[in-house]
C-alpha cells in the first residue's frame, strides 16, 4: 500500500491509500482538493476574488469567483471534477446535479446573484453533457481550455511538432538510458509525477542532451494537444544567455518576440509555471560561456533556481565536467545557500546522468539509416561488421554525436589493415570529405585547406574567449584579418564561403557556431599542435610564442582527448613534441601555461612523474592517459585532476590532495597512498592491485565495476563511498579497520 503524500492541511499526515501511484501521489480526497486549488489560482491570476468550499442547504460548492468590471459585479459558481482516469468523462447527470446546486445557491441569495456556472475537469466531457449544458446554461471547460484563455501556446506547440518532424531526429532519434538503468523518458516521467521541483541532466560531450530535450518537447507537445494531462514544454537555450540581460529577458523574448504568444507576459507565465502547467527546460548550462568562474555559474544558477517554486518543474542540462570538481557541482546544484537570500529557499536538484549507448541502441540507430547506407553501397549488416571489427570504433559509437560521424564517414573511409581509428581521425575525415565536395563544385573562393586552417584558428579564439558562437559581424572581421584582404566585396564573398562550411551553422540568433561543441574542441586541438609543430627551439621568441598558444586558458579534458588522438594516429610527431617540451624550464612560465605544458606532456606516453615532482599546484590539469612510474609525489595539490586512462606503476603519493580526482579506466600496480585526501574521487572501471590506502580519506569516492586486489586499507575512511555490486575486493587487507565501510561489498 502506498500512502498519500497529503495536500494542504493534510500534507504529510494523510493516511489514505494512493489511488494510482503512476499518475499522482494523492488519495482521491487530496487529489480533488489539489485540483480545486489549481482552478482557484487560475481565476485569482485574472483578478477574481475566490471563496472555496461553501456549504448551503446541504450542498457543497467548490468555488465562487467574483470580480468587478467597471460598475458590473460578476459571480461565477464553479464545480471541479478531477478524474484519475482521463478517459472517465463527465456526463450529463453530473451537469444536472450541478445545475441543481446552482439553483439552491441562487435561491439562498447569501452571496448575491450567480451570473455564470462552470464545470471544470482535467478529463473530457461526454457528448450528452454538452447537450445538457446548453439547455441548463452551464459552461463546460477542460483545465487546458482555462489555461488557453490565460496564455495560448497552441501555435508554439504545433510549430514544435512540425519542426521536429522535418528534422533528422524524427527518423533517427535514439531513446537514451540513464546510468540508473532506467530509460531517460522514465526518469523524466518520475520527475514530473512527484514533488521534486528541479532536475539536472548530466552528460559528457556528444551524449545527446540537446537531442533528448528536443524529443521530449515533441512528445509532450503531442500529448498536450491530444488532451493528456502533461505540462507544456518550454525549451530555452542557455547559449543565448550572453545576448540577454537576464533569464527574464530571455524568456520574455521567447514568449513575445519569437512565438508571439497572446498575453505572453512574464508574470502570467510564472504563475502557470508555479501551478505545474509548464515544464521549463534550460538546455546547456555549460554553454553560458565555455569556461567561467564560480561566481558566474552561481549567478546563472541562482536565476534559474528562482523559478523552482511551489509545483513548478525545472530541468537543466549540463556537461558533467563543466565543473572544476565535484565539490563545485555540489555547492551549486546540491546545497546552494539560496536560503540566505530574502524570499528564497534552497533548491536541491535531482541528478540524472545519461549513459552511453548500448549495443541495441547503436544497432537501432544504424538501421534507421538503412536506405542511406544502401545508396552508398553498404548493407546494414556489413556496416555493423566493419564497425565491430575495430575495437576503437565500436567504443566511439557509444556517443550519439560520434555515431553520427561514423555513419557519415565510414562509407568513404578506406580502412587499411592495422589502421588506428579514433575520434580525431573520424573528425578529420568528416570535415575533409565535406570540404572536398564543396571544392569539387567549383563555386568556392577559398580552398578546403585554407578553410580548415581558418576553422582551427577561429575555434582556438572562441575557446580562449569562453564563447560558443560568433556573430555575423565578427566573421567578416576574422576573415579580413586571417586572409589579409581589404576590398569590401572580397571580404563579403570570403565570409559567405566560410559560413557555408558544414561544421559551422546558423544558430538562429544572428550568429554562427560549430555544429557541435566537440568540433570546436577538435579544431582547437589541431591548432595547438599545429602551432607547436611550427615552433623552432632556436627561435629567440620561442617562449613568447609558446605563452601565446598555451597561456590563456587550461586545456580541457575534451581538447586533451583530441590532442592525444591526433598524436596517436601520427598526425603530429610525438618525438618532435617531446624534444621541444624537454627543453622547457617550467619556472619561466605562469601557472596556466605551465599546467598546459604538463598536460601536453601527459599525451606522449612517457613517464611524467619526475616532471611533476617539484610542482606545488596542479589542480584542474588534464593528465588523462598519463604514465607515472617509479617515483614519490609529496604534498601535491592535485585537486580535480583528470587521471582518466592513466597508468601508475610503483608510485608513492604522500600527504597529497587528490580530492575530486578522476581515475576512471586507470591501472594501479604497487601504488601507495599514505595520508592522502582522495575524497570524492572516481575509480570506476579501474584495476587496482598490490596497492595501499593507509590512513587516507576516500569518503564519497566512486567504485563502479572496479577490481581491487591484494590492497591494504589500514585505517582508511570510506564513509558514503559509492561501491556498486560489480566492484570486487579480492584478498584485500585490513578492511575491518576501515571507517565507514559499506555493509555490502563484494569481498573474496
XYZ file of C-alpha atoms in Angstrom:
748
model
C 0.000 0.000 0.000
C 1.291 3.442 -0.963
C 0.246 6.177 1.461
C -0.984 9.545 0.203
C 1.545 12.396 0.493
C -1.291 14.683 1.592
C -2.349 18.113 0.386
C -2.707 21.417 2.249
C -3.651 20.754 5.896
C -3.228 17.007 5.249
C 0.321 17.342 3.889
C 2.483 14.610 5.383
C -0.260 13.272 7.665
C -2.867 11.794 5.313
C -3.042 8.033 5.829
C -5.301 7.204 2.893
C -4.135 4.946 0.093
C -2.958 6.457 -3.186
C -5.451 5.763 -5.979
C -2.944 5.453 -8.834
C 0.722 5.952 -7.962
C 1.632 6.080 -11.669
C -0.328 9.347 -12.019
C -0.439 11.014 -8.609
C 0.921 10.821 -5.079
C -2.543 11.678 -3.712
C -5.607 9.807 -2.500
C -8.997 10.667 -4.026
C -9.784 13.431 -1.499
C -6.375 15.127 -1.632
C -6.264 14.919 -5.435
C -9.649 16.632 -5.597
C -8.547 19.379 -3.190
C -5.319 19.915 -5.130
C -7.284 20.260 -8.371
C -9.701 22.751 -6.779
C -6.710 24.770 -5.575
C -5.262 24.872 -9.093
C -8.526 26.099 -10.615
C -8.870 28.708 -7.865
C -5.427 30.105 -8.683
C -6.284 30.348 -12.392
C -9.167 32.661 -11.511
C -7.131 34.576 -8.932
C -4.499 35.327 -11.589
C -7.237 37.005 -13.618
C -8.209 39.233 -10.689
C -11.146 37.279 -9.260
C -11.857 37.115 -5.543
C -12.163 33.406 -4.790
C -14.140 31.725 -1.998
C -13.755 27.960 -1.551
C -15.953 25.183 -0.150
C -19.241 26.987 0.513
C -21.947 24.852 2.157
C -25.574 25.897 1.658
C -28.707 23.849 2.457
C -26.829 20.570 2.430
C -24.959 21.227 -0.819
C -21.185 21.660 -1.135
C -19.968 24.234 -3.670
C -16.308 24.124 -4.698
C -15.516 27.674 -5.845
C -17.207 31.057 -6.040
C -15.232 33.508 -8.221
C -16.263 37.176 -8.106
C -14.937 40.197 -9.970
C -15.992 43.809 -10.540
C -15.580 45.121 -14.079
C -16.421 48.815 -14.173
C -19.740 49.082 -12.347
C -20.712 45.468 -13.036
C -20.269 42.665 -10.485
C -19.847 39.188 -11.976
C -20.166 35.978 -9.932
C -19.247 32.514 -11.249
C -20.063 29.287 -9.417
C -17.552 26.570 -10.284
C -17.722 22.785 -9.857
C -14.400 20.905 -10.157
C -14.335 17.325 -11.465
C -10.974 15.583 -11.058
C -10.561 12.216 -12.794
C -7.666 9.823 -12.241
C -8.626 8.106 -15.476
C -8.612 10.741 -18.216
C -10.969 8.584 -20.297
C -13.577 8.752 -17.493
C -15.766 11.532 -18.902
C -18.004 13.998 -17.088
C -21.570 13.000 -18.051
C -24.973 14.672 -18.338
C -26.000 13.534 -14.839
C -23.044 15.473 -13.389
C -24.284 18.568 -15.248
C -27.844 18.186 -13.919
C -26.635 17.747 -10.315
C -24.506 20.865 -10.537
C -27.416 22.818 -12.046
C -29.492 21.817 -9.018
C -26.763 23.056 -6.667
C -26.581 26.316 -8.609
C -30.333 26.833 -8.246
C -30.137 26.295 -4.461
C -27.149 28.658 -4.234
C -29.003 31.283 -6.271
C -32.190 30.909 -4.240
C -30.406 31.285 -0.890
C -29.049 34.640 -2.082
C -26.417 34.819 0.639
C -23.660 35.567 -1.885
C -25.757 37.557 -4.353
C -26.801 36.576 -7.857
C -24.966 33.883 -9.812
C -24.234 35.114 -13.329
C -22.457 32.040 -14.698
C -21.964 28.390 -13.802
C -18.836 26.436 -14.854
C -17.852 22.792 -14.611
C -14.089 22.306 -14.972
C -12.372 18.919 -15.406
C -8.907 17.584 -16.066
C -10.502 14.927 -18.305
C -13.153 15.229 -21.041
C -16.916 15.728 -21.319
C -19.338 13.214 -22.801
C -21.324 14.466 -25.859
C -24.559 14.250 -23.824
C -23.008 16.525 -21.197
C -22.570 19.267 -23.791
C -26.186 18.873 -24.921
C -27.492 19.095 -21.347
C -25.239 22.052 -20.523
C -26.706 24.109 -23.375
C -30.236 23.529 -22.097
C -29.330 24.343 -18.476
C -26.936 27.248 -19.244
C -23.906 25.574 -17.666
C -20.495 26.248 -19.262
C -18.107 23.292 -19.620
C -14.320 23.773 -19.627
C -11.366 21.445 -19.575
C -8.405 22.549 -17.484
C -6.437 23.077 -20.698
C -9.105 25.402 -22.066
C -8.838 27.607 -18.982
C -5.063 27.790 -19.375
C -5.514 28.610 -23.059
C -7.592 31.625 -22.053
C -4.667 32.822 -19.945
C -1.891 32.135 -22.454
C -2.400 30.230 -25.710
C 0.600 28.022 -26.502
C -1.150 26.155 -29.326
C 0.753 27.810 -32.238
C 4.074 27.223 -30.452
C 3.271 23.565 -29.750
C 2.150 22.921 -33.320
C 5.305 24.566 -34.632
C 7.420 22.472 -32.250
C 5.861 19.323 -33.693
C 6.268 20.495 -37.286
C 9.932 21.460 -36.851
C 10.760 18.172 -35.151
C 9.070 16.100 -37.852
C 11.080 17.909 -40.525
C 14.387 17.360 -38.694
C 16.745 14.365 -38.852
C 15.767 13.450 -35.283
C 12.293 12.411 -36.410
C 13.685 9.315 -38.124
C 16.922 8.880 -36.222
C 16.307 9.699 -32.547
C 17.755 7.192 -30.071
C 15.898 6.514 -26.827
C 18.569 7.154 -24.191
C 19.137 5.449 -20.843
C 20.371 6.807 -17.535
C 23.208 5.337 -15.501
C 20.468 4.062 -13.151
C 19.423 1.529 -15.846
C 16.179 3.403 -16.494
C 15.228 4.960 -19.784
C 15.632 8.731 -19.689
C 11.943 9.089 -20.520
C 11.115 7.031 -17.408
C 13.391 9.299 -15.360
C 11.543 12.372 -16.636
C 8.154 10.743 -16.095
C 9.097 10.067 -12.458
C 10.295 13.626 -12.028
C 7.111 15.131 -13.488
C 4.924 12.861 -11.374
C 6.445 13.551 -7.967
C 7.140 16.653 -5.894
C 10.777 17.439 -6.745
C 10.805 20.888 -8.398
C 14.155 20.684 -10.182
C 16.263 18.154 -12.077
C 19.711 18.362 -13.680
C 20.560 16.090 -16.625
C 24.300 15.444 -16.783
C 26.167 14.011 -19.742
C 29.585 14.167 -21.344
C 30.013 15.762 -24.756
C 28.005 14.176 -27.540
C 25.802 12.024 -25.302
C 22.616 13.530 -26.724
C 21.419 16.016 -24.091
C 20.021 18.554 -26.569
C 18.522 15.874 -28.829
C 16.818 14.304 -25.828
C 15.314 17.638 -24.742
C 14.108 18.326 -28.285
C 12.463 14.902 -28.466
C 10.942 15.356 -25.002
C 9.354 18.638 -26.116
C 7.973 16.926 -29.215
C 6.420 14.118 -27.170
C 4.913 16.448 -24.578
C 3.589 18.816 -27.257
C 1.809 15.930 -28.987
C 0.386 14.633 -25.710
C -0.772 18.075 -24.584
C -2.574 18.820 -27.843
C -4.183 15.370 -27.608
C -5.722 16.430 -24.283
C -3.457 14.411 -21.990
C -2.579 15.666 -18.517
C 1.023 16.700 -19.217
C 2.834 20.040 -18.792
C 3.553 22.414 -21.672
C 7.262 22.052 -22.595
C 9.241 25.295 -22.918
C 12.815 24.810 -24.173
C 15.246 27.681 -23.502
C 18.755 27.513 -24.982
C 21.138 28.962 -22.391
C 23.739 29.710 -25.047
C 21.518 32.733 -25.785
C 22.065 33.978 -22.221
C 25.085 36.005 -23.364
C 22.773 38.114 -25.518
C 20.155 38.654 -22.807
C 20.379 40.871 -19.752
C 18.669 38.236 -17.609
C 16.756 34.987 -17.854
C 13.564 37.017 -17.504
C 14.501 38.883 -20.694
C 15.379 35.598 -22.385
C 12.012 34.035 -21.523
C 10.048 37.184 -22.386
C 11.776 37.321 -25.770
C 10.900 33.662 -26.286
C 7.211 34.259 -25.499
C 6.688 37.614 -27.194
C 9.261 38.080 -29.950
C 9.900 34.557 -31.135
C 6.486 32.908 -30.736
C 4.147 35.911 -30.350
C 2.076 34.062 -27.753
C -1.110 36.003 -26.869
C -0.879 37.522 -23.368
C 2.713 36.291 -23.329
C 3.843 38.383 -20.377
C 6.412 37.116 -17.912
C 4.241 37.477 -14.795
C 1.422 35.272 -16.119
C 3.962 32.748 -17.380
C 5.500 32.447 -13.910
C 2.055 31.879 -12.392
C 1.234 28.969 -14.700
C 4.767 27.609 -14.230
C 4.308 27.592 -10.458
C 0.995 25.792 -10.857
C 2.728 22.957 -12.702
C 1.231 23.614 -16.133
C 4.664 24.162 -17.691
C 7.975 22.302 -17.573
C 10.765 24.821 -18.155
C 13.838 23.237 -19.755
C 17.158 25.116 -19.703
C 19.464 23.373 -22.163
C 23.207 23.924 -21.940
C 24.162 25.287 -18.516
C 27.730 24.670 -19.706
C 27.091 26.937 -22.719
C 26.600 30.173 -20.777
C 30.294 30.503 -21.617
C 32.955 27.907 -22.222
C 34.986 28.446 -19.088
C 33.558 30.773 -16.490
C 34.330 31.304 -12.845
C 32.268 30.080 -9.939
C 30.618 33.489 -9.458
C 29.168 33.477 -12.984
C 27.971 29.888 -12.657
C 26.347 30.705 -9.338
C 24.714 33.866 -10.706
C 23.025 31.998 -13.557
C 22.081 29.101 -11.300
C 20.559 31.481 -8.746
C 18.410 32.981 -11.508
C 17.275 29.513 -12.598
C 16.523 28.468 -9.029
C 14.118 31.373 -8.570
C 11.791 29.578 -10.985
C 11.794 26.410 -8.853
C 8.889 27.172 -6.547
C 5.593 25.551 -5.475
C 4.580 22.979 -8.128
C 6.950 24.269 -10.819
C 9.111 21.870 -12.818
C 12.600 22.931 -13.920
C 15.054 20.831 -15.955
C 18.666 21.885 -16.587
C 21.150 20.076 -18.842
C 24.892 20.352 -18.404
C 28.141 18.678 -19.325
C 29.334 16.671 -16.371
C 32.855 18.082 -16.487
C 31.751 21.729 -16.714
C 32.512 21.970 -13.013
C 36.100 22.150 -11.856
C 35.485 19.400 -9.331
C 32.677 17.543 -7.602
C 32.632 19.979 -4.691
C 31.775 22.847 -7.043
C 28.889 20.832 -8.534
C 27.619 20.017 -5.046
C 27.839 23.659 -3.951
C 25.838 24.820 -6.954
C 23.304 22.071 -7.644
C 23.010 20.307 -4.305
C 23.443 22.777 -1.478
C 23.355 26.264 -2.899
C 22.740 28.579 0.084
C 19.810 30.381 -1.503
C 18.081 30.290 1.860
C 20.377 33.140 2.909
C 18.759 35.367 0.294
C 15.434 37.103 1.005
C 12.320 35.148 -0.007
C 14.342 32.271 -1.461
C 14.730 28.708 -0.267
C 17.450 26.190 -1.046
C 16.802 24.150 -4.186
C 18.127 20.588 -4.233
C 18.300 19.386 -7.822
C 17.605 15.716 -8.533
C 20.594 14.406 -10.501
C 20.273 12.134 -13.549
C 23.214 11.155 -15.735
C 22.915 9.932 -19.323
C 24.505 6.556 -20.008
C 26.475 5.879 -23.175
C 24.657 3.963 -25.906
C 24.418 0.196 -25.566
C 24.685 -2.308 -28.406
C 20.941 -2.445 -29.111
C 20.671 1.351 -29.267
C 23.643 1.583 -31.618
C 22.183 -1.053 -33.937
C 18.742 0.591 -33.915
C 20.326 3.902 -34.860
C 22.306 2.364 -37.709
C 19.208 0.575 -39.020
C 17.407 3.928 -39.147
C 19.936 4.858 -41.865
C 19.384 1.646 -43.841
C 18.242 3.378 -47.053
C 21.073 5.911 -46.943
C 23.691 3.210 -46.351
C 22.323 1.118 -49.219
C 22.585 4.119 -51.523
C 26.288 4.233 -50.628
C 26.790 0.528 -51.296
C 26.526 -0.804 -47.754
C 24.166 -3.364 -46.297
C 23.488 -2.604 -42.642
C 24.905 -5.953 -41.514
C 28.134 -5.318 -43.439
C 28.433 -1.844 -41.940
C 27.972 -3.215 -38.411
C 30.574 -5.911 -39.127
C 33.095 -3.269 -40.209
C 32.391 -1.203 -37.119
C 32.634 -4.158 -34.734
C 35.859 -5.399 -36.300
C 37.625 -2.302 -34.990
C 37.521 -2.084 -31.205
C 38.114 1.654 -31.025
C 35.329 2.363 -33.491
C 32.662 0.403 -31.637
C 33.650 2.181 -28.435
C 33.405 5.615 -30.064
C 29.934 4.698 -31.344
C 28.631 4.818 -27.761
C 28.291 8.604 -28.110
C 25.425 9.671 -30.410
C 27.385 12.563 -31.922
C 30.289 10.274 -32.846
C 27.972 7.526 -34.073
C 26.513 10.050 -36.490
C 30.026 10.977 -37.644
C 30.841 7.270 -38.106
C 27.808 6.722 -40.325
C 28.668 9.815 -42.370
C 32.330 8.856 -42.669
C 32.842 5.094 -42.888
C 31.302 4.588 -46.354
C 34.018 6.879 -47.753
C 36.798 5.811 -45.395
C 39.188 3.192 -46.738
C 40.101 1.089 -43.725
C 43.607 -0.261 -44.145
C 44.931 -3.287 -42.297
C 46.062 -2.181 -38.845
C 44.791 1.391 -39.201
C 44.162 3.016 -35.829
C 40.746 4.663 -35.907
C 39.881 7.088 -33.142
C 37.679 10.146 -32.728
C 40.238 12.586 -34.151
C 40.620 10.531 -37.338
C 36.849 10.412 -37.792
C 36.535 14.175 -37.366
C 39.410 14.714 -39.771
C 37.775 12.522 -42.411
C 34.322 14.008 -41.886
C 35.435 17.628 -42.232
C 37.831 16.791 -45.050
C 35.283 14.897 -47.141
C 32.739 17.681 -46.854
C 35.171 20.436 -47.813
C 36.442 18.387 -50.761
C 32.867 18.017 -52.002
C 32.440 21.795 -51.829
C 35.684 22.279 -53.758
C 34.534 19.848 -56.446
C 31.517 22.062 -57.165
C 33.886 24.785 -58.325
C 31.951 27.575 -56.645
C 34.221 28.398 -53.727
C 36.752 31.196 -53.392
C 38.580 29.509 -50.535
C 40.130 26.077 -50.989
C 39.485 23.372 -48.413
C 42.970 23.606 -46.875
C 42.513 27.330 -46.241
C 39.044 26.801 -44.771
C 40.442 24.136 -42.469
C 43.231 26.396 -41.216
C 40.792 29.266 -40.689
C 38.446 26.956 -38.752
C 41.293 25.871 -36.474
C 42.255 29.440 -35.596
C 38.639 30.550 -35.198
C 37.924 27.596 -32.890
C 41.004 28.339 -30.802
C 39.997 32.008 -30.450
C 36.448 31.064 -29.431
C 37.840 28.510 -26.982
C 40.054 31.126 -25.360
C 37.302 33.767 -25.295
C 34.873 31.474 -23.488
C 32.260 31.600 -26.221
C 30.473 29.051 -28.361
C 29.139 31.339 -31.077
C 30.313 34.198 -33.246
C 28.069 36.954 -34.581
C 27.502 37.742 -38.247
C 29.510 40.938 -37.785
C 32.501 39.168 -36.267
C 33.001 36.718 -39.131
C 33.983 39.387 -41.720
C 36.446 40.863 -39.209
C 38.062 37.462 -38.646
C 38.111 36.759 -42.407
C 39.660 40.150 -43.159
C 42.393 39.628 -40.568
C 43.179 35.993 -41.405
C 43.211 36.281 -45.214
C 44.668 39.802 -45.192
C 42.116 41.239 -47.618
C 40.738 44.768 -47.744
C 38.179 45.026 -50.565
C 34.672 45.054 -49.122
C 33.245 42.715 -51.796
C 36.064 40.217 -51.282
C 35.505 40.221 -47.529
C 31.792 39.647 -48.103
C 32.359 36.786 -50.563
C 35.010 35.124 -48.417
C 32.735 35.402 -45.379
C 29.898 33.730 -47.264
C 32.257 30.894 -48.192
C 33.243 30.383 -44.565
C 29.635 30.482 -43.354
C 28.730 27.675 -45.748
C 31.061 25.188 -44.041
C 29.059 22.188 -42.805
C 30.731 22.342 -39.402
C 29.562 25.944 -38.965
C 25.858 26.606 -38.825
C 23.433 29.427 -38.151
C 22.316 29.379 -34.523
C 19.068 31.229 -35.381
C 20.008 34.373 -33.497
C 22.288 36.416 -35.733
C 25.301 34.206 -35.183
C 27.199 31.082 -36.119
C 28.567 28.220 -34.081
C 30.192 24.883 -34.750
C 27.611 22.153 -35.373
C 28.664 20.589 -32.093
C 30.945 21.767 -29.299
C 33.195 18.787 -29.996
C 34.072 20.195 -33.438
C 35.325 23.384 -31.819
C 37.369 21.272 -29.395
C 38.770 19.146 -32.224
C 39.842 22.208 -34.219
C 41.316 23.795 -31.064
C 43.442 20.681 -30.521
C 44.522 20.835 -34.168
C 45.505 24.482 -33.792
C 47.543 23.932 -30.618
C 49.506 21.039 -32.127
C 49.962 22.785 -35.493
C 51.361 25.893 -33.813
C 53.594 23.827 -31.542
C 54.801 21.856 -34.559
C 55.823 25.059 -36.346
C 57.808 26.423 -33.386
C 61.586 26.172 -33.552
C 63.602 25.766 -30.375
C 66.279 28.032 -31.855
C 63.773 30.866 -32.251
C 64.560 33.651 -29.775
C 60.828 34.206 -29.372
C 60.149 30.519 -28.663
C 58.983 31.104 -25.081
C 56.857 34.123 -26.004
C 55.141 32.211 -28.813
C 54.560 29.229 -26.553
C 52.900 31.511 -23.995
C 50.600 32.827 -26.734
C 49.491 29.283 -27.631
C 49.167 27.856 -24.121
C 48.971 30.776 -21.715
C 45.340 31.882 -21.859
C 43.191 29.046 -20.574
C 43.545 25.498 -19.305
C 43.325 22.677 -21.811
C 40.061 20.881 -21.093
C 39.532 17.130 -20.963
C 37.863 17.198 -24.383
C 40.627 19.165 -26.095
C 43.160 16.910 -24.386
C 41.230 13.899 -25.676
C 41.667 15.104 -29.274
C 45.329 16.048 -28.713
C 46.054 12.503 -27.559
C 44.153 11.031 -30.513
C 45.962 13.218 -33.068
C 49.343 12.176 -31.679
C 48.236 8.538 -31.598
C 47.427 8.468 -35.336
C 50.746 10.209 -36.049
C 49.262 13.431 -37.409
C 51.965 15.118 -35.359
C 55.338 13.719 -34.367
C 55.375 12.556 -30.778
C 59.165 12.624 -30.791
C 59.357 16.201 -32.087
C 56.864 17.437 -29.496
C 58.729 15.620 -26.712
C 62.046 17.129 -27.825
C 60.622 20.649 -27.613
C 58.916 20.139 -24.263
C 62.061 18.672 -22.686
C 63.978 21.903 -23.342
C 61.473 23.998 -21.403
C 62.212 25.452 -17.982
C 58.736 25.348 -16.410
C 59.617 28.021 -13.851
C 59.740 30.638 -16.623
C 56.022 30.294 -17.316
C 52.925 31.367 -15.448
C 50.657 28.787 -13.816
C 48.215 28.305 -16.721
C 50.942 27.876 -19.315
C 52.933 25.552 -17.058
C 49.880 23.351 -16.440
C 49.163 23.158 -20.165
C 52.750 22.159 -20.952
C 52.455 19.304 -18.465
C 49.065 18.354 -19.898
C 50.636 18.104 -23.367
C 53.479 16.029 -21.983
C 50.976 13.583 -20.497
C 49.693 12.714 -24.008
C 53.070 11.410 -25.215
C 53.087 8.090 -23.366
C 56.258 8.953 -21.452
C 56.749 8.829 -17.692
C 55.857 12.279 -16.315
C 56.400 11.551 -12.604
C 59.695 13.371 -12.331
C 58.286 16.401 -14.159
C 55.520 16.998 -11.632
C 57.514 16.063 -8.519
C 58.581 19.584 -7.621
C 55.382 21.398 -8.569
C 53.095 22.582 -5.788
C 49.856 23.197 -7.678
C 48.495 21.044 -10.496
C 44.835 21.469 -9.622
C 42.416 21.076 -12.518
C 45.013 19.800 -15.006
C 44.065 17.252 -17.655
C 46.551 14.382 -17.222
C 44.361 11.771 -18.887
C 46.338 8.930 -20.447
C 49.491 9.827 -18.498
C 52.157 7.350 -17.376
C 53.521 7.530 -13.804
C 56.379 5.210 -12.796
C 58.950 4.752 -10.036
C 58.550 7.999 -8.147
C 57.463 9.652 -4.909
C 54.954 12.512 -5.111
C 54.782 14.530 -1.876
C 52.444 17.279 -0.652
C 50.984 17.857 -4.117
C 47.809 19.828 -4.788
C 46.126 17.580 -7.368
C 42.596 18.775 -6.693
C 40.212 17.882 -9.526
C 42.938 16.490 -11.789
C 41.780 14.142 -14.557
C 43.866 10.953 -14.487
C 41.425 9.112 -16.738
C 43.040 6.164 -18.611
C 46.314 6.768 -16.739
C 48.827 4.092 -15.707
C 50.504 4.102 -12.271
C 53.409 1.738 -11.502
C 55.488 1.873 -8.301
C 54.280 5.312 -7.214
C 54.119 6.730 -3.680
C 51.607 9.523 -3.026
C 52.329 11.097 0.370
C 50.171 13.809 2.003
C 48.658 14.740 -1.352
C 45.331 16.453 -2.007
C 43.554 14.312 -4.611
C 40.019 15.482 -3.858
C 37.602 15.057 -6.792
C 40.280 13.493 -8.974
C 39.099 11.364 -11.898
C 40.822 7.957 -12.046
C 38.322 6.252 -14.354
C 39.670 3.398 -16.526
C 43.107 3.607 -14.910
C 45.645 0.929 -13.930
C 47.318 0.915 -10.491
C 50.141 -1.501 -9.616
C 52.114 -1.161 -6.384
C 50.854 2.344 -5.675
C 50.970 3.670 -2.104
C 48.544 6.361 -0.963
C 49.664 7.474 2.508
C 47.689 10.109 4.445
C 46.128 11.401 1.238
C 42.810 13.200 0.846
C 41.102 11.350 -2.036
C 37.567 12.379 -1.094
C 35.012 12.471 -3.915
C 37.296 10.849 -6.479
C 36.161 8.366 -9.128
C 37.891 4.979 -9.564
C 35.242 3.429 -11.819
C 36.355 0.724 -14.291
C 39.876 0.780 -12.854
C 42.223 -2.088 -11.951
C 43.959 -1.694 -8.577
C 46.437 -4.323 -7.368
C 49.141 -4.531 -4.686
C 48.349 -1.001 -3.512
C 47.840 0.713 -0.146
C 45.429 3.408 1.052
C 46.860 3.690 4.567
C 45.267 6.466 6.671
C 43.783 8.000 3.535
C 40.352 9.594 3.202
C 38.213 8.016 0.483
C 34.849 9.351 1.655
C 32.298 9.857 -1.143
C 34.545 8.096 -3.659
C 33.058 6.098 -6.514
C 33.920 2.484 -7.307
C 31.819 1.163 -10.189
C 32.998 -2.030 -11.952
C 36.336 -1.625 -10.161
C 38.641 -4.565 -9.386
C 40.782 -4.145 -6.246
C 43.204 -6.975 -5.446
C 45.660 -7.525 -2.580
C 45.382 -3.919 -1.444
C 45.807 -2.597 2.115
C 43.110 -0.277 3.530
C 44.563 0.060 7.042
C 42.728 2.906 8.875
C 41.353 4.337 5.636
C 37.961 6.086 5.529
C 35.237 5.059 3.060
C 32.276 6.959 4.530
C 29.405 7.095 1.991
C 31.594 5.635 -0.747
C 29.562 4.623 -3.802
C 30.562 0.987 -4.383
C 28.417 -0.980 -6.827
C 27.827 -4.736 -6.954
C 30.202 -5.138 -9.912
C 33.201 -3.939 -7.901
C 35.357 -6.689 -6.394
C 37.660 -6.628 -3.355
C 39.942 -9.657 -3.818
C 42.198 -10.688 -0.911
C 42.390 -7.141 0.429
C 43.869 -6.360 3.853
C 42.631 -4.579 6.996
C 39.129 -3.902 5.721
C 37.938 -4.356 9.296
C 39.825 -1.176 10.288
C 38.144 0.952 7.627
C 35.940 3.800 8.865
C 32.541 3.876 7.173
C 32.974 0.683 5.145
C 29.666 -0.060 3.358
C 27.788 -3.027 4.795
C 27.525 -4.825 1.479
C 30.612 -5.102 -0.720
C 31.822 -7.922 -2.938
C 34.718 -9.434 -0.948
C 36.568 -12.612 -1.870
